[in-house]
């Protein structure tokens, strides 16, 4: 391997989230030192993933088949659609096994600053799913950020106009499990107080 190939690897790895040039150099050196046990299997795994993984045409999840294994799972309830920003959020919800419906991955959040419009975000596809019949509830699980909440309000407005029979709900915001009030930020305490419930 020539230094230019090493440079190319470092440049590519440095584009990954959480990796800068310094950690990319360390990762590349680590790979080079383990050519058979790590580098070659990683290259094969990347190749196989690039060839096989595609977005689900219905929900936007990433899978080796289209429609994905969640959309085609007969044990899941297609009447409930949980809307998330990204596939990473879908994975987070799946890890908890707390939701047994279908998903809709938006692909980001609305952002006037970055010029992200509803048409960039698979929002029209969500409206079409809600209108297609059989959907009773759409759960908006976008992030508790300004852009995430702006997106949730926009989607809720559009659904109330274009799919009026569908219930729209949002995730609760509040005190995390195991959290002590003293350590929480003011916004979280405020949201928890507003979302209080009878015990
Ligand atoms: Zn799907």
PDB file of C-alpha atoms and ligand atoms in Angstrom:
ATOM      1  CA  UNK A   1       0.000   0.000   0.000  1.00  0.00           C
ATOM      2  CA  UNK A   2       1.423   3.357  -0.983  1.00  0.00           C
ATOM      3  CA  UNK A   3       1.148   6.448   1.207  1.00  0.00           C
ATOM      4  CA  UNK A   4      -1.372   7.964  -1.234  1.00  0.00           C
ATOM      5  CA  UNK A   5      -3.704   5.013  -0.565  1.00  0.00           C
ATOM      6  CA  UNK A   6      -3.278   5.549   3.159  1.00  0.00           C
ATOM      7  CA  UNK A   7      -4.065   9.242   2.677  1.00  0.00           C
ATOM      8  CA  UNK A   8      -7.187   8.354   0.728  1.00  0.00           C
ATOM      9  CA  UNK A   9      -8.360   6.059   3.525  1.00  0.00           C
ATOM     10  CA  UNK A  10      -7.735   8.731   6.141  1.00  0.00           C
ATOM     11  CA  UNK A  11      -9.587  11.354   4.079  1.00  0.00           C
ATOM     12  CA  UNK A  12     -12.600   9.051   3.675  1.00  0.00           C
ATOM     13  CA  UNK A  13     -12.734   7.935   7.314  1.00  0.00           C
ATOM     14  CA  UNK A  14     -12.377  11.539   8.524  1.00  0.00           C
ATOM     15  CA  UNK A  15     -15.751  12.242   6.860  1.00  0.00           C
ATOM     16  CA  UNK A  16     -17.525   9.915   9.309  1.00  0.00           C
ATOM     17  CA  UNK A  17     -19.473  11.565  12.148  1.00  0.00           C
ATOM     18  CA  UNK A  18     -17.417  11.705  15.327  1.00  0.00           C
ATOM     19  CA  UNK A  19     -14.110  11.111  13.513  1.00  0.00           C
ATOM     20  CA  UNK A  20     -11.742  13.956  12.715  1.00  0.00           C
ATOM     21  CA  UNK A  21      -8.416  13.654  10.847  1.00  0.00           C
ATOM     22  CA  UNK A  22      -6.591  12.675  14.036  1.00  0.00           C
ATOM     23  CA  UNK A  23      -8.874   9.788  15.015  1.00  0.00           C
ATOM     24  CA  UNK A  24      -9.123   8.764  11.332  1.00  0.00           C
ATOM     25  CA  UNK A  25      -5.308   8.420  11.236  1.00  0.00           C
ATOM     26  CA  UNK A  26      -5.396   6.264  14.364  1.00  0.00           C
ATOM     27  CA  UNK A  27      -8.196   4.113  12.942  1.00  0.00           C
ATOM     28  CA  UNK A  28      -6.323   3.618   9.646  1.00  0.00           C
ATOM     29  CA  UNK A  29      -3.126   2.652  11.437  1.00  0.00           C
ATOM     30  CA  UNK A  30      -5.109   0.178  13.519  1.00  0.00           C
ATOM     31  CA  UNK A  31      -6.638  -1.335  10.357  1.00  0.00           C
ATOM     32  CA  UNK A  32      -3.260  -1.605   8.636  1.00  0.00           C
ATOM     33  CA  UNK A  33      -1.849  -3.487  11.607  1.00  0.00           C
ATOM     34  CA  UNK A  34      -4.687  -6.048  11.413  1.00  0.00           C
ATOM     35  CA  UNK A  35      -5.046  -6.729   7.677  1.00  0.00           C
ATOM     36  CA  UNK A  36      -6.559 -10.215   7.927  1.00  0.00           C
ATOM     37  CA  UNK A  37      -8.603 -10.009  11.118  1.00  0.00           C
ATOM     38  CA  UNK A  38     -10.061  -6.514  10.609  1.00  0.00           C
ATOM     39  CA  UNK A  39      -9.235  -4.648   7.404  1.00  0.00           C
ATOM     40  CA  UNK A  40     -10.233  -7.307   4.837  1.00  0.00           C
ATOM     41  CA  UNK A  41     -13.452  -8.351   6.689  1.00  0.00           C
ATOM     42  CA  UNK A  42     -14.399  -4.669   7.077  1.00  0.00           C
ATOM     43  CA  UNK A  43     -13.836  -4.042   3.362  1.00  0.00           C
ATOM     44  CA  UNK A  44     -15.995  -7.075   2.496  1.00  0.00           C
ATOM     45  CA  UNK A  45     -18.718  -6.014   4.949  1.00  0.00           C
ATOM     46  CA  UNK A  46     -18.779  -2.475   3.516  1.00  0.00           C
ATOM     47  CA  UNK A  47     -18.966  -3.848  -0.018  1.00  0.00           C
ATOM     48  CA  UNK A  48     -21.813  -6.218   0.862  1.00  0.00           C
ATOM     49  CA  UNK A  49     -23.734  -3.504   2.743  1.00  0.00           C
ATOM     50  CA  UNK A  50     -23.340  -1.008  -0.106  1.00  0.00           C
ATOM     51  CA  UNK A  51     -24.704  -3.563  -2.563  1.00  0.00           C
ATOM     52  CA  UNK A  52     -27.577  -4.909  -0.451  1.00  0.00           C
ATOM     53  CA  UNK A  53     -28.952  -2.115   1.756  1.00  0.00           C
ATOM     54  CA  UNK A  54     -31.596   0.231   0.391  1.00  0.00           C
ATOM     55  CA  UNK A  55     -34.291   2.538   1.779  1.00  0.00           C
ATOM     56  CA  UNK A  56     -37.784   1.057   2.206  1.00  0.00           C
ATOM     57  CA  UNK A  57     -40.106   2.608  -0.371  1.00  0.00           C
ATOM     58  CA  UNK A  58     -42.904   2.826   2.205  1.00  0.00           C
ATOM     59  CA  UNK A  59     -41.299   4.017   5.459  1.00  0.00           C
ATOM     60  CA  UNK A  60     -37.713   5.010   4.595  1.00  0.00           C
ATOM     61  CA  UNK A  61     -36.134   2.452   6.948  1.00  0.00           C
ATOM     62  CA  UNK A  62     -32.866   0.874   5.760  1.00  0.00           C
ATOM     63  CA  UNK A  63     -33.002  -2.847   5.027  1.00  0.00           C
ATOM     64  CA  UNK A  64     -31.866  -5.452   2.531  1.00  0.00           C
ATOM     65  CA  UNK A  65     -35.411  -5.745   1.244  1.00  0.00           C
ATOM     66  CA  UNK A  66     -38.050  -3.299   0.060  1.00  0.00           C
ATOM     67  CA  UNK A  67     -40.636  -3.094   1.660  1.00  0.00           C
ATOM     68  CA  UNK A  68     -38.585  -3.509   4.831  1.00  0.00           C
ATOM     69  CA  UNK A  69     -38.924  -6.224   7.491  1.00  0.00           C
ATOM     70  CA  UNK A  70     -40.924  -3.871   9.763  1.00  0.00           C
ATOM     71  CA  UNK A  71     -43.457  -2.888   7.069  1.00  0.00           C
ATOM     72  CA  UNK A  72     -43.972  -6.567   6.131  1.00  0.00           C
ATOM     73  CA  UNK A  73     -44.151  -7.931   9.708  1.00  0.00           C
ATOM     74  CA  UNK A  74     -47.717  -9.205  10.134  1.00  0.00           C
ATOM     75  CA  UNK A  75     -47.483  -9.018  13.950  1.00  0.00           C
ATOM     76  CA  UNK A  76     -47.075  -5.229  13.838  1.00  0.00           C
ATOM     77  CA  UNK A  77     -49.977  -2.780  13.780  1.00  0.00           C
ATOM     78  CA  UNK A  78     -50.049  -0.776  10.562  1.00  0.00           C
ATOM     79  CA  UNK A  79     -52.773   1.503  11.990  1.00  0.00           C
ATOM     80  CA  UNK A  80     -50.110   3.318  14.032  1.00  0.00           C
ATOM     81  CA  UNK A  81     -47.301   5.211  12.324  1.00  0.00           C
ATOM     82  CA  UNK A  82     -44.440   6.651  14.373  1.00  0.00           C
ATOM     83  CA  UNK A  83     -42.691   9.543  12.625  1.00  0.00           C
ATOM     84  CA  UNK A  84     -38.945   9.924  13.268  1.00  0.00           C
ATOM     85  CA  UNK A  85     -36.254  12.199  11.865  1.00  0.00           C
ATOM     86  CA  UNK A  86     -33.710   9.544  11.044  1.00  0.00           C
ATOM     87  CA  UNK A  87     -33.154   5.782  10.920  1.00  0.00           C
ATOM     88  CA  UNK A  88     -31.011   6.131  14.073  1.00  0.00           C
ATOM     89  CA  UNK A  89     -34.161   7.256  15.931  1.00  0.00           C
ATOM     90  CA  UNK A  90     -36.076   4.244  14.582  1.00  0.00           C
ATOM     91  CA  UNK A  91     -33.279   1.989  15.889  1.00  0.00           C
ATOM     92  CA  UNK A  92     -33.459   3.701  19.292  1.00  0.00           C
ATOM     93  CA  UNK A  93     -37.218   3.049  19.525  1.00  0.00           C
ATOM     94  CA  UNK A  94     -36.787  -0.543  18.338  1.00  0.00           C
ATOM     95  CA  UNK A  95     -34.178  -1.158  21.056  1.00  0.00           C
ATOM     96  CA  UNK A  96     -36.823  -0.379  23.677  1.00  0.00           C
ATOM     97  CA  UNK A  97     -39.410  -2.678  22.027  1.00  0.00           C
ATOM     98  CA  UNK A  98     -42.003  -0.166  23.270  1.00  0.00           C
ATOM     99  CA  UNK A  99     -43.687   0.381  19.896  1.00  0.00           C
ATOM    100  CA  UNK A 100     -45.309  -2.282  17.750  1.00  0.00           C
ATOM    101  CA  UNK A 101     -46.604  -0.185  14.875  1.00  0.00           C
ATOM    102  CA  UNK A 102     -45.035   1.044  11.649  1.00  0.00           C
ATOM    103  CA  UNK A 103     -42.612   3.939  11.110  1.00  0.00           C
ATOM    104  CA  UNK A 104     -42.098   6.859   8.777  1.00  0.00           C
ATOM    105  CA  UNK A 105     -38.559   8.244   8.468  1.00  0.00           C
ATOM    106  CA  UNK A 106     -38.603  11.916   7.452  1.00  0.00           C
ATOM    107  CA  UNK A 107     -34.909  12.172   6.601  1.00  0.00           C
ATOM    108  CA  UNK A 108     -34.252  15.277   8.714  1.00  0.00           C
ATOM    109  CA  UNK A 109     -36.089  18.314  10.035  1.00  0.00           C
ATOM    110  CA  UNK A 110     -37.516  21.417   8.419  1.00  0.00           C
ATOM    111  CA  UNK A 111     -34.992  24.223   8.495  1.00  0.00           C
ATOM    112  CA  UNK A 112     -35.449  27.676   6.992  1.00  0.00           C
ATOM    113  CA  UNK A 113     -31.751  28.316   7.608  1.00  0.00           C
ATOM    114  CA  UNK A 114     -30.580  25.282   5.623  1.00  0.00           C
ATOM    115  CA  UNK A 115     -33.380  25.573   3.059  1.00  0.00           C
ATOM    116  CA  UNK A 116     -35.020  22.242   3.989  1.00  0.00           C
ATOM    117  CA  UNK A 117     -38.642  22.226   2.755  1.00  0.00           C
ATOM    118  CA  UNK A 118     -41.478  19.703   3.365  1.00  0.00           C
ATOM    119  CA  UNK A 119     -40.867  18.246  -0.098  1.00  0.00           C
ATOM    120  CA  UNK A 120     -37.260  17.455   0.892  1.00  0.00           C
ATOM    121  CA  UNK A 121     -38.487  15.457   3.879  1.00  0.00           C
ATOM    122  CA  UNK A 122     -40.886  12.707   2.769  1.00  0.00           C
ATOM    123  CA  UNK A 123     -43.731  14.672   4.379  1.00  0.00           C
ATOM    124  CA  UNK A 124     -45.959  14.359   1.261  1.00  0.00           C
ATOM    125  CA  UNK A 125     -45.409  10.575   1.418  1.00  0.00           C
ATOM    126  CA  UNK A 126     -46.495  10.590   5.082  1.00  0.00           C
ATOM    127  CA  UNK A 127     -49.670  12.534   4.253  1.00  0.00           C
ATOM    128  CA  UNK A 128     -50.424  10.047   1.468  1.00  0.00           C
ATOM    129  CA  UNK A 129     -49.993   7.114   3.885  1.00  0.00           C
ATOM    130  CA  UNK A 130     -52.290   8.794   6.436  1.00  0.00           C
ATOM    131  CA  UNK A 131     -54.902   9.343   3.723  1.00  0.00           C
ATOM    132  CA  UNK A 132     -54.732   5.828   2.312  1.00  0.00           C
ATOM    133  CA  UNK A 133     -57.097   4.373   4.940  1.00  0.00           C
ATOM    134  CA  UNK A 134     -56.306   1.973   7.754  1.00  0.00           C
ATOM    135  CA  UNK A 135     -54.138   4.476   9.651  1.00  0.00           C
ATOM    136  CA  UNK A 136     -55.740   5.658  12.919  1.00  0.00           C
ATOM    137  CA  UNK A 137     -52.830   7.338  14.739  1.00  0.00           C
ATOM    138  CA  UNK A 138     -49.665   9.186  13.777  1.00  0.00           C
ATOM    139  CA  UNK A 139     -47.156   9.591  16.619  1.00  0.00           C
ATOM    140  CA  UNK A 140     -44.704  12.441  16.100  1.00  0.00           C
ATOM    141  CA  UNK A 141     -41.370  11.404  17.640  1.00  0.00           C
ATOM    142  CA  UNK A 142     -39.123  14.130  16.237  1.00  0.00           C
ATOM    143  CA  UNK A 143     -36.430  15.519  18.536  1.00  0.00           C
ATOM    144  CA  UNK A 144     -37.054  17.965  21.386  1.00  0.00           C
ATOM    145  CA  UNK A 145     -35.018  20.571  19.492  1.00  0.00           C
ATOM    146  CA  UNK A 146     -36.342  23.799  17.944  1.00  0.00           C
ATOM    147  CA  UNK A 147     -36.203  22.290  14.429  1.00  0.00           C
ATOM    148  CA  UNK A 148     -37.652  18.973  15.636  1.00  0.00           C
ATOM    149  CA  UNK A 149     -40.622  20.680  17.296  1.00  0.00           C
ATOM    150  CA  UNK A 150     -41.165  23.058  14.354  1.00  0.00           C
ATOM    151  CA  UNK A 151     -41.302  20.008  12.097  1.00  0.00           C
ATOM    152  CA  UNK A 152     -43.742  18.223  14.433  1.00  0.00           C
ATOM    153  CA  UNK A 153     -46.094  21.231  14.485  1.00  0.00           C
ATOM    154  CA  UNK A 154     -45.937  21.569  10.705  1.00  0.00           C
ATOM    155  CA  UNK A 155     -46.700  17.855  10.185  1.00  0.00           C
ATOM    156  CA  UNK A 156     -49.536  17.968  12.775  1.00  0.00           C
ATOM    157  CA  UNK A 157     -51.094  20.975  10.954  1.00  0.00           C
ATOM    158  CA  UNK A 158     -50.894  19.292   7.574  1.00  0.00           C
ATOM    159  CA  UNK A 159     -52.358  16.043   8.866  1.00  0.00           C
ATOM    160  CA  UNK A 160     -55.254  17.812  10.591  1.00  0.00           C
ATOM    161  CA  UNK A 161     -56.100  19.492   7.263  1.00  0.00           C
ATOM    162  CA  UNK A 162     -55.409  16.670   4.839  1.00  0.00           C
ATOM    163  CA  UNK A 163     -56.127  13.551   6.934  1.00  0.00           C
ATOM    164  CA  UNK A 164     -58.659  14.823   9.511  1.00  0.00           C
ATOM    165  CA  UNK A 165     -59.758  11.356  10.695  1.00  0.00           C
ATOM    166  CA  UNK A 166     -56.289  10.464  11.979  1.00  0.00           C
ATOM    167  CA  UNK A 167     -55.315  11.101  15.630  1.00  0.00           C
ATOM    168  CA  UNK A 168     -51.991  12.928  15.915  1.00  0.00           C
ATOM    169  CA  UNK A 169     -49.975  12.568  19.114  1.00  0.00           C
ATOM    170  CA  UNK A 170     -46.486  13.494  20.287  1.00  0.00           C
ATOM    171  CA  UNK A 171     -43.963  11.937  22.667  1.00  0.00           C
ATOM    172  CA  UNK A 172     -44.046  13.209  26.253  1.00  0.00           C
ATOM    173  CA  UNK A 173     -41.150  15.409  27.354  1.00  0.00           C
ATOM    174  CA  UNK A 174     -40.072  15.391  30.959  1.00  0.00           C
ATOM    175  CA  UNK A 175     -37.940  13.976  33.743  1.00  0.00           C
ATOM    176  CA  UNK A 176     -35.758  11.106  32.460  1.00  0.00           C
ATOM    177  CA  UNK A 177     -35.983   7.739  34.204  1.00  0.00           C
ATOM    178  CA  UNK A 178     -33.464   7.822  37.065  1.00  0.00           C
ATOM    179  CA  UNK A 179     -33.131  11.605  36.747  1.00  0.00           C
ATOM    180  CA  UNK A 180     -32.834  13.993  39.674  1.00  0.00           C
ATOM    181  CA  UNK A 181     -34.477  17.393  39.326  1.00  0.00           C
ATOM    182  CA  UNK A 182     -31.415  19.237  40.563  1.00  0.00           C
ATOM    183  CA  UNK A 183     -29.409  18.036  37.540  1.00  0.00           C
ATOM    184  CA  UNK A 184     -32.004  18.866  34.874  1.00  0.00           C
ATOM    185  CA  UNK A 185     -32.032  21.936  32.640  1.00  0.00           C
ATOM    186  CA  UNK A 186     -34.823  24.486  33.065  1.00  0.00           C
ATOM    187  CA  UNK A 187     -36.482  23.597  29.751  1.00  0.00           C
ATOM    188  CA  UNK A 188     -36.877  19.934  30.748  1.00  0.00           C
ATOM    189  CA  UNK A 189     -38.312  20.793  34.185  1.00  0.00           C
ATOM    190  CA  UNK A 190     -40.689  23.265  32.527  1.00  0.00           C
ATOM    191  CA  UNK A 191     -41.872  20.658  30.001  1.00  0.00           C
ATOM    192  CA  UNK A 192     -42.278  18.017  32.747  1.00  0.00           C
ATOM    193  CA  UNK A 193     -44.392  20.375  34.849  1.00  0.00           C
ATOM    194  CA  UNK A 194     -46.634  21.196  31.861  1.00  0.00           C
ATOM    195  CA  UNK A 195     -47.024  17.495  30.990  1.00  0.00           C
ATOM    196  CA  UNK A 196     -47.877  16.391  34.562  1.00  0.00           C
ATOM    197  CA  UNK A 197     -50.499  13.675  34.962  1.00  0.00           C
ATOM    198  CA  UNK A 198     -52.735  12.332  37.706  1.00  0.00           C
ATOM    199  CA  UNK A 199     -51.195   9.506  39.781  1.00  0.00           C
TER     200      UNK A 199
HETATM  201 ZN1  LIG B   1     -40.596  -0.013   5.707  1.00  0.00          ZN
END
